[in-house]
């Protein structure tokens, strides 16, 4: 009898022990499932606690803001700036987001404006002022409990942006969309590189990048602002000082005459509208031969200011402007439709596509 009782007691203890283990395991699993935060490492190597599900993001400068918009637009809480077009090529859900400013160029953001929006995270894209580690920590202190996630500045360079695209794709749980952008970029750059690699030096076109309303500001080769010319195998004729940061080195019309570019590209509609009627520019080959090209502008300029991942489309446009014969098989219309649909989340009409690729030519007639 005692043996039976002992056996029964032993079995009961074992059952209770197994049940306790099961309850403990279930409790641990429940705790994991109920966790509302996760630990991450930003691109500066800082350890941060962020929400497990990020649904609202503010970025402090246009390159990072545009990247968030391209990868996961429903999570973007506001714009650093917005172009004032009569019709912005953007659906209303996104075009109606508030303009909150930021830290870029000469702009200084307002912490209180952003804090009142209660974003889950703030993305800082290394375009901050001062030494980067100190500046990020200062930014974090000012934002208080809102995590400031640092991403590196590769996003402003067309040739180097993959790491930041991948990182933000993982951070925002949109890795498939990030990979689509990486693949699009890789395809365009491969076509450009394969086409220009064999162009003899003496057959490369001489290009001037005209900035400002009078066209007398520019950025030389090596500047982040004129990178599309370098990537596309053009010779940037600007023999002038590289102005760090915001760029736009002042030059004279006499210098431009001396450089005598074959092609002028510009991001300034005011300059484009007057260049053919301005006698100061009349003797320059690009003007005489009607080879001044205005970069598409809507919703963001394709070649510069703001920089960002959208510049890959502007790189394709630049290649077509510089070497139309060599890139005759590049279908810029289809590339543009695809890019706007996939990454700007907007389906262009035929009229809108034509307005982008063929800006007003009244100044030419």
Tab-separated table of C-alpha atoms in Angstrom:
chain	number	residue	atom	x	y	z
A	1	UNK	CA	0.000	0.000	0.000
A	2	UNK	CA	2.798	2.393	0.950
A	3	UNK	CA	4.471	1.624	-2.360
A	4	UNK	CA	1.330	2.509	-4.282
A	5	UNK	CA	0.880	5.748	-2.345
A	6	UNK	CA	4.529	6.689	-2.946
A	7	UNK	CA	4.157	5.973	-6.615
A	8	UNK	CA	1.007	8.076	-6.819
A	9	UNK	CA	2.695	10.936	-4.959
A	10	UNK	CA	5.725	10.769	-7.250
A	11	UNK	CA	3.556	10.829	-10.356
A	12	UNK	CA	1.585	13.778	-8.978
A	13	UNK	CA	4.780	15.714	-8.318
A	14	UNK	CA	6.010	15.014	-11.849
A	15	UNK	CA	2.718	16.169	-13.357
A	16	UNK	CA	2.827	19.368	-11.315
A	17	UNK	CA	6.428	19.970	-12.312
A	18	UNK	CA	5.682	19.538	-16.005
A	19	UNK	CA	2.644	21.773	-15.702
A	20	UNK	CA	4.696	24.418	-13.927
A	21	UNK	CA	7.341	24.314	-16.653
A	22	UNK	CA	4.647	24.622	-19.278
A	23	UNK	CA	3.099	27.593	-17.516
A	24	UNK	CA	6.484	29.246	-17.147
A	25	UNK	CA	7.242	28.697	-20.841
A	26	UNK	CA	3.847	30.046	-21.845
A	27	UNK	CA	4.381	33.039	-19.578
A	28	UNK	CA	7.759	33.721	-21.163
A	29	UNK	CA	6.293	33.438	-24.653
A	30	UNK	CA	3.449	35.756	-23.664
A	31	UNK	CA	5.939	38.249	-22.272
A	32	UNK	CA	7.860	38.215	-25.568
A	33	UNK	CA	4.669	38.583	-27.573
A	34	UNK	CA	3.515	41.465	-25.385
A	35	UNK	CA	6.822	43.331	-25.647
A	36	UNK	CA	6.146	46.710	-27.245
A	37	UNK	CA	9.793	47.660	-27.790
A	38	UNK	CA	12.919	46.196	-29.343
A	39	UNK	CA	16.613	46.957	-29.173
A	40	UNK	CA	18.336	48.175	-32.337
A	41	UNK	CA	21.733	49.533	-33.349
A	42	UNK	CA	21.665	52.615	-35.564
A	43	UNK	CA	24.163	53.277	-38.347
A	44	UNK	CA	26.375	55.235	-35.960
A	45	UNK	CA	26.649	52.183	-33.667
A	46	UNK	CA	24.370	53.572	-30.946
A	47	UNK	CA	22.128	51.171	-29.022
A	48	UNK	CA	18.500	52.313	-28.961
A	49	UNK	CA	15.127	51.119	-27.722
A	50	UNK	CA	12.413	51.717	-30.319
A	51	UNK	CA	8.786	50.587	-30.714
A	52	UNK	CA	8.459	47.066	-32.098
A	53	UNK	CA	5.886	48.413	-34.557
A	54	UNK	CA	6.921	51.788	-35.964
A	55	UNK	CA	3.971	53.638	-37.445
A	56	UNK	CA	5.005	57.312	-37.376
A	57	UNK	CA	8.347	58.678	-38.570
A	58	UNK	CA	9.856	62.141	-38.811
A	59	UNK	CA	13.163	62.646	-40.617
A	60	UNK	CA	15.199	65.782	-40.043
A	61	UNK	CA	16.367	66.405	-43.617
A	62	UNK	CA	15.027	65.835	-47.161
A	63	UNK	CA	17.202	62.845	-48.213
A	64	UNK	CA	15.942	60.701	-45.338
A	65	UNK	CA	12.398	62.045	-45.554
A	66	UNK	CA	12.201	61.180	-49.254
A	67	UNK	CA	13.573	57.708	-48.541
A	68	UNK	CA	10.861	57.071	-45.930
A	69	UNK	CA	8.248	58.302	-48.412
A	70	UNK	CA	9.570	56.013	-51.131
A	71	UNK	CA	9.746	52.934	-48.892
A	72	UNK	CA	6.815	53.290	-46.498
A	73	UNK	CA	4.793	56.458	-47.172
A	74	UNK	CA	2.010	55.633	-44.712
A	75	UNK	CA	4.534	56.020	-41.875
A	76	UNK	CA	5.760	59.478	-42.863
A	77	UNK	CA	4.462	62.145	-40.471
A	78	UNK	CA	5.574	65.302	-42.288
A	79	UNK	CA	7.749	67.024	-44.895
A	80	UNK	CA	10.823	69.171	-44.400
A	81	UNK	CA	9.619	71.331	-47.292
A	82	UNK	CA	7.113	71.037	-50.116
A	83	UNK	CA	7.267	72.433	-53.640
A	84	UNK	CA	4.522	74.899	-54.418
A	85	UNK	CA	3.291	73.502	-57.712
A	86	UNK	CA	-0.269	74.099	-58.897
A	87	UNK	CA	-0.602	70.335	-59.013
A	88	UNK	CA	1.851	68.246	-57.036
A	89	UNK	CA	2.444	64.806	-58.521
A	90	UNK	CA	1.484	63.113	-55.296
A	91	UNK	CA	-1.765	61.682	-53.929
A	92	UNK	CA	-3.547	63.843	-51.385
A	93	UNK	CA	-2.895	61.526	-48.438
A	94	UNK	CA	0.780	62.403	-48.749
A	95	UNK	CA	0.709	65.893	-50.250
A	96	UNK	CA	-1.455	67.072	-47.340
A	97	UNK	CA	1.075	66.055	-44.683
A	98	UNK	CA	2.300	69.047	-42.658
A	99	UNK	CA	5.545	70.859	-43.443
A	100	UNK	CA	7.630	70.620	-40.267
A	101	UNK	CA	11.030	71.918	-41.403
A	102	UNK	CA	14.266	70.291	-40.320
A	103	UNK	CA	18.009	70.724	-40.285
A	104	UNK	CA	19.368	71.013	-43.831
A	105	UNK	CA	21.180	73.669	-45.835
A	106	UNK	CA	20.562	76.897	-43.966
A	107	UNK	CA	17.351	75.619	-42.356
A	108	UNK	CA	17.032	75.185	-38.606
A	109	UNK	CA	14.220	72.972	-37.380
A	110	UNK	CA	11.986	73.423	-34.361
A	111	UNK	CA	12.110	70.660	-31.771
A	112	UNK	CA	8.778	71.545	-30.193
A	113	UNK	CA	6.957	71.290	-33.514
A	114	UNK	CA	8.176	67.720	-33.985
A	115	UNK	CA	7.767	66.646	-30.344
A	116	UNK	CA	4.096	67.710	-30.411
A	117	UNK	CA	3.538	65.270	-33.296
A	118	UNK	CA	4.606	62.320	-31.082
A	119	UNK	CA	6.458	60.331	-33.761
A	120	UNK	CA	7.654	56.847	-32.850
A	121	UNK	CA	11.166	57.697	-34.025
A	122	UNK	CA	13.141	60.551	-35.543
A	123	UNK	CA	15.572	59.681	-38.338
A	124	UNK	CA	18.686	61.863	-38.474
A	125	UNK	CA	20.605	61.555	-41.710
A	126	UNK	CA	24.058	62.862	-40.779
A	127	UNK	CA	23.217	66.197	-42.353
A	128	UNK	CA	23.377	67.743	-38.935
A	129	UNK	CA	25.668	70.498	-37.736
A	130	UNK	CA	28.958	69.944	-35.910
A	131	UNK	CA	30.870	66.738	-35.126
A	132	UNK	CA	28.515	63.869	-35.837
A	133	UNK	CA	28.596	61.948	-32.550
A	134	UNK	CA	28.229	65.079	-30.460
A	135	UNK	CA	25.540	66.467	-32.758
A	136	UNK	CA	23.449	63.282	-32.656
A	137	UNK	CA	23.614	63.164	-28.872
A	138	UNK	CA	22.567	66.826	-28.736
A	139	UNK	CA	19.668	66.016	-31.021
A	140	UNK	CA	18.675	63.058	-28.828
A	141	UNK	CA	18.787	65.178	-25.672
A	142	UNK	CA	16.534	67.764	-27.306
A	143	UNK	CA	13.996	65.147	-28.445
A	144	UNK	CA	13.874	63.532	-25.016
A	145	UNK	CA	12.198	60.106	-25.021
A	146	UNK	CA	11.715	59.999	-28.795
A	147	UNK	CA	14.478	57.733	-30.186
A	148	UNK	CA	16.770	59.460	-32.689
A	149	UNK	CA	17.980	56.868	-35.199
A	150	UNK	CA	21.118	57.914	-37.077
A	151	UNK	CA	21.486	56.772	-40.691
A	152	UNK	CA	24.619	57.577	-42.645
A	153	UNK	CA	24.947	60.058	-45.478
A	154	UNK	CA	25.333	57.473	-48.232
A	155	UNK	CA	21.740	58.237	-49.194
A	156	UNK	CA	22.796	61.531	-50.834
A	157	UNK	CA	25.143	59.740	-53.223
A	158	UNK	CA	23.658	57.870	-56.177
A	159	UNK	CA	26.540	55.379	-56.254
A	160	UNK	CA	26.599	54.613	-52.526
A	161	UNK	CA	23.058	54.518	-51.234
A	162	UNK	CA	22.362	50.777	-50.865
A	163	UNK	CA	23.407	50.413	-47.187
A	164	UNK	CA	21.050	53.149	-46.016
A	165	UNK	CA	18.188	51.893	-48.183
A	166	UNK	CA	18.626	48.413	-46.730
A	167	UNK	CA	18.868	49.679	-43.168
A	168	UNK	CA	15.743	51.837	-43.336
A	169	UNK	CA	13.885	49.032	-45.129
A	170	UNK	CA	14.590	46.711	-42.219
A	171	UNK	CA	13.891	49.391	-39.599
A	172	UNK	CA	10.450	50.142	-41.066
A	173	UNK	CA	9.628	46.521	-41.934
A	174	UNK	CA	9.484	47.179	-45.666
A	175	UNK	CA	12.467	45.180	-46.862
A	176	UNK	CA	10.778	44.067	-50.099
A	177	UNK	CA	10.189	47.683	-51.136
A	178	UNK	CA	13.780	48.558	-50.241
A	179	UNK	CA	15.016	45.721	-52.434
A	180	UNK	CA	12.865	46.951	-55.337
A	181	UNK	CA	14.542	50.348	-55.075
A	182	UNK	CA	18.002	48.784	-54.884
A	183	UNK	CA	17.261	46.658	-57.946
A	184	UNK	CA	15.934	49.660	-59.914
A	185	UNK	CA	19.002	51.681	-59.020
A	186	UNK	CA	21.368	48.830	-59.897
A	187	UNK	CA	19.711	48.305	-63.275
A	188	UNK	CA	19.951	51.986	-64.238
A	189	UNK	CA	23.562	52.344	-63.097
A	190	UNK	CA	24.596	49.156	-64.888
A	191	UNK	CA	23.127	50.405	-68.162
A	192	UNK	CA	24.855	53.761	-67.755
A	193	UNK	CA	28.214	52.274	-66.792
A	194	UNK	CA	28.167	49.762	-69.633
A	195	UNK	CA	27.310	52.487	-72.134
A	196	UNK	CA	29.820	55.161	-71.130
A	197	UNK	CA	32.819	52.983	-70.242
A	198	UNK	CA	34.178	52.954	-73.787
A	199	UNK	CA	33.628	56.615	-74.674
A	200	UNK	CA	37.022	58.094	-75.622
A	201	UNK	CA	38.023	61.100	-73.557
A	202	UNK	CA	37.981	63.388	-76.576
A	203	UNK	CA	34.380	62.383	-77.348
A	204	UNK	CA	32.971	63.094	-73.893
A	205	UNK	CA	30.621	66.067	-73.830
A	206	UNK	CA	31.527	69.252	-71.978
A	207	UNK	CA	28.792	70.176	-69.506
A	208	UNK	CA	28.013	73.205	-67.368
A	209	UNK	CA	25.621	72.933	-64.413
A	210	UNK	CA	23.799	76.291	-64.210
A	211	UNK	CA	22.430	77.168	-60.792
A	212	UNK	CA	20.628	80.214	-59.515
A	213	UNK	CA	18.189	82.455	-61.403
A	214	UNK	CA	20.993	83.896	-63.546
A	215	UNK	CA	22.803	80.596	-64.079
A	216	UNK	CA	25.994	82.010	-62.622
A	217	UNK	CA	26.363	79.636	-59.721
A	218	UNK	CA	27.675	76.131	-60.191
A	219	UNK	CA	29.360	73.106	-58.649
A	220	UNK	CA	32.508	71.527	-60.120
A	221	UNK	CA	33.333	67.867	-60.616
A	222	UNK	CA	33.492	65.997	-57.321
A	223	UNK	CA	30.665	67.947	-55.710
A	224	UNK	CA	27.673	66.014	-54.413
A	225	UNK	CA	25.508	68.596	-56.173
A	226	UNK	CA	26.861	67.865	-59.651
A	227	UNK	CA	27.395	64.126	-59.209
A	228	UNK	CA	25.020	63.141	-62.023
A	229	UNK	CA	27.416	64.679	-64.577
A	230	UNK	CA	30.343	62.642	-63.261
A	231	UNK	CA	28.318	59.426	-63.126
A	232	UNK	CA	27.098	59.850	-66.711
A	233	UNK	CA	30.537	60.419	-68.210
A	234	UNK	CA	30.259	64.116	-68.870
A	235	UNK	CA	33.144	66.544	-68.434
A	236	UNK	CA	32.113	69.161	-65.894
A	237	UNK	CA	33.691	72.326	-67.304
A	238	UNK	CA	33.475	74.328	-64.078
A	239	UNK	CA	37.056	75.098	-63.127
A	240	UNK	CA	36.288	76.735	-59.814
A	241	UNK	CA	36.454	76.179	-56.092
A	242	UNK	CA	34.290	73.433	-54.624
A	243	UNK	CA	32.132	75.038	-51.955
A	244	UNK	CA	31.472	72.487	-49.204
A	245	UNK	CA	27.997	71.825	-47.853
A	246	UNK	CA	25.410	73.816	-49.758
A	247	UNK	CA	27.695	74.390	-52.758
A	248	UNK	CA	26.696	76.928	-55.432
A	249	UNK	CA	30.021	78.617	-56.186
A	250	UNK	CA	29.599	82.032	-57.770
A	251	UNK	CA	31.147	82.404	-61.247
A	252	UNK	CA	31.112	85.059	-63.968
A	253	UNK	CA	29.640	84.964	-67.448
A	254	UNK	CA	33.171	85.485	-68.767
A	255	UNK	CA	34.251	82.235	-67.096
A	256	UNK	CA	31.328	80.367	-68.619
A	257	UNK	CA	32.148	81.840	-72.036
A	258	UNK	CA	35.718	80.666	-71.644
A	259	UNK	CA	34.615	77.175	-70.650
A	260	UNK	CA	32.143	77.197	-73.576
A	261	UNK	CA	30.125	74.090	-72.681
A	262	UNK	CA	28.434	71.975	-75.328
A	263	UNK	CA	25.529	71.235	-72.983
A	264	UNK	CA	24.026	73.118	-70.065
A	265	UNK	CA	21.816	71.401	-67.515
A	266	UNK	CA	19.957	73.389	-64.912
A	267	UNK	CA	17.597	72.873	-62.023
A	268	UNK	CA	16.400	76.482	-62.073
A	269	UNK	CA	13.232	77.174	-64.122
A	270	UNK	CA	13.791	80.936	-64.030
A	271	UNK	CA	17.208	80.651	-65.656
A	272	UNK	CA	15.861	78.166	-68.203
A	273	UNK	CA	13.040	80.518	-69.204
A	274	UNK	CA	15.415	83.393	-70.004
A	275	UNK	CA	18.663	81.829	-71.202
A	276	UNK	CA	17.787	81.814	-74.922
A	277	UNK	CA	16.745	85.455	-74.920
A	278	UNK	CA	19.662	86.709	-72.810
A	279	UNK	CA	22.370	88.192	-75.023
A	280	UNK	CA	25.040	87.434	-72.406
A	281	UNK	CA	24.633	83.713	-73.112
A	282	UNK	CA	24.175	83.928	-76.881
A	283	UNK	CA	27.772	83.105	-77.860
A	284	UNK	CA	27.985	79.895	-75.817
A	285	UNK	CA	27.792	76.696	-77.882
A	286	UNK	CA	25.121	75.047	-75.708
A	287	UNK	CA	22.848	78.046	-76.191
A	288	UNK	CA	23.557	78.472	-79.899
A	289	UNK	CA	22.787	74.780	-80.475
A	290	UNK	CA	19.669	74.756	-78.251
A	291	UNK	CA	21.159	72.274	-75.804
A	292	UNK	CA	20.098	73.764	-72.491
A	293	UNK	CA	18.050	71.260	-70.476
A	294	UNK	CA	15.839	71.835	-67.450
A	295	UNK	CA	15.740	68.903	-65.027
A	296	UNK	CA	12.255	67.629	-64.133
A	297	UNK	CA	11.027	69.193	-60.896
A	298	UNK	CA	7.831	67.571	-59.640
A	299	UNK	CA	7.439	66.543	-56.832
A	300	UNK	CA	11.210	66.912	-56.259
A	301	UNK	CA	14.019	68.047	-58.540
A	302	UNK	CA	15.563	65.011	-60.223
A	303	UNK	CA	19.238	66.041	-60.139
A	304	UNK	CA	19.944	68.126	-57.035
A	305	UNK	CA	18.450	69.934	-54.055
A	306	UNK	CA	17.110	67.887	-52.540
A	307	UNK	CA	19.522	65.024	-52.865
A	308	UNK	CA	18.214	61.589	-52.081
A	309	UNK	CA	17.373	58.199	-53.553
A	310	UNK	CA	15.173	59.755	-56.250
A	311	UNK	CA	18.302	61.062	-57.981
A	312	UNK	CA	18.681	57.673	-59.653
A	313	UNK	CA	15.912	58.690	-62.061
A	314	UNK	CA	17.631	62.029	-62.639
A	315	UNK	CA	20.825	60.148	-63.429
A	316	UNK	CA	19.007	58.295	-66.209
A	317	UNK	CA	17.606	61.616	-67.466
A	318	UNK	CA	21.092	63.167	-67.443
A	319	UNK	CA	22.517	60.256	-69.428
A	320	UNK	CA	19.848	60.789	-72.120
A	321	UNK	CA	20.533	64.526	-72.266
A	322	UNK	CA	24.305	64.105	-72.535
A	323	UNK	CA	24.406	61.173	-74.962
A	324	UNK	CA	21.023	60.790	-76.716
A	325	UNK	CA	22.434	58.579	-79.456
A	326	UNK	CA	24.266	56.225	-77.129
A	327	UNK	CA	21.195	55.931	-74.882
A	328	UNK	CA	18.664	55.710	-77.698
A	329	UNK	CA	17.424	52.371	-76.335
A	330	UNK	CA	16.877	53.684	-72.816
A	331	UNK	CA	13.111	54.146	-72.497
A	332	UNK	CA	12.962	57.144	-70.188
A	333	UNK	CA	9.185	57.357	-70.427
A	334	UNK	CA	8.690	53.826	-69.139
A	335	UNK	CA	11.396	54.260	-66.489
A	336	UNK	CA	9.633	57.390	-65.279
A	337	UNK	CA	6.211	55.749	-65.155
A	338	UNK	CA	7.631	52.774	-63.278
A	339	UNK	CA	9.555	54.914	-60.812
A	340	UNK	CA	6.629	57.194	-60.024
A	341	UNK	CA	4.251	54.280	-59.601
A	342	UNK	CA	6.564	52.151	-57.459
A	343	UNK	CA	8.378	54.770	-55.406
A	344	UNK	CA	6.401	58.014	-55.557
A	345	UNK	CA	3.138	56.036	-55.290
A	346	UNK	CA	1.582	58.076	-58.081
A	347	UNK	CA	0.344	57.044	-61.518
A	348	UNK	CA	1.295	59.683	-64.073
A	349	UNK	CA	-1.125	60.644	-66.812
A	350	UNK	CA	0.230	61.052	-70.332
A	351	UNK	CA	-0.050	64.820	-69.938
A	352	UNK	CA	1.904	64.791	-66.674
A	353	UNK	CA	4.589	62.562	-68.130
A	354	UNK	CA	4.990	64.896	-71.080
A	355	UNK	CA	5.180	67.936	-68.779
A	356	UNK	CA	7.977	66.278	-66.814
A	357	UNK	CA	10.084	65.201	-69.757
A	358	UNK	CA	9.367	68.141	-72.078
A	359	UNK	CA	9.224	71.384	-70.063
A	360	UNK	CA	8.023	74.558	-71.727
A	361	UNK	CA	10.182	75.488	-74.697
A	362	UNK	CA	8.779	78.971	-75.258
A	363	UNK	CA	12.213	80.476	-74.671
A	364	UNK	CA	13.557	78.542	-77.637
A	365	UNK	CA	11.135	79.830	-80.224
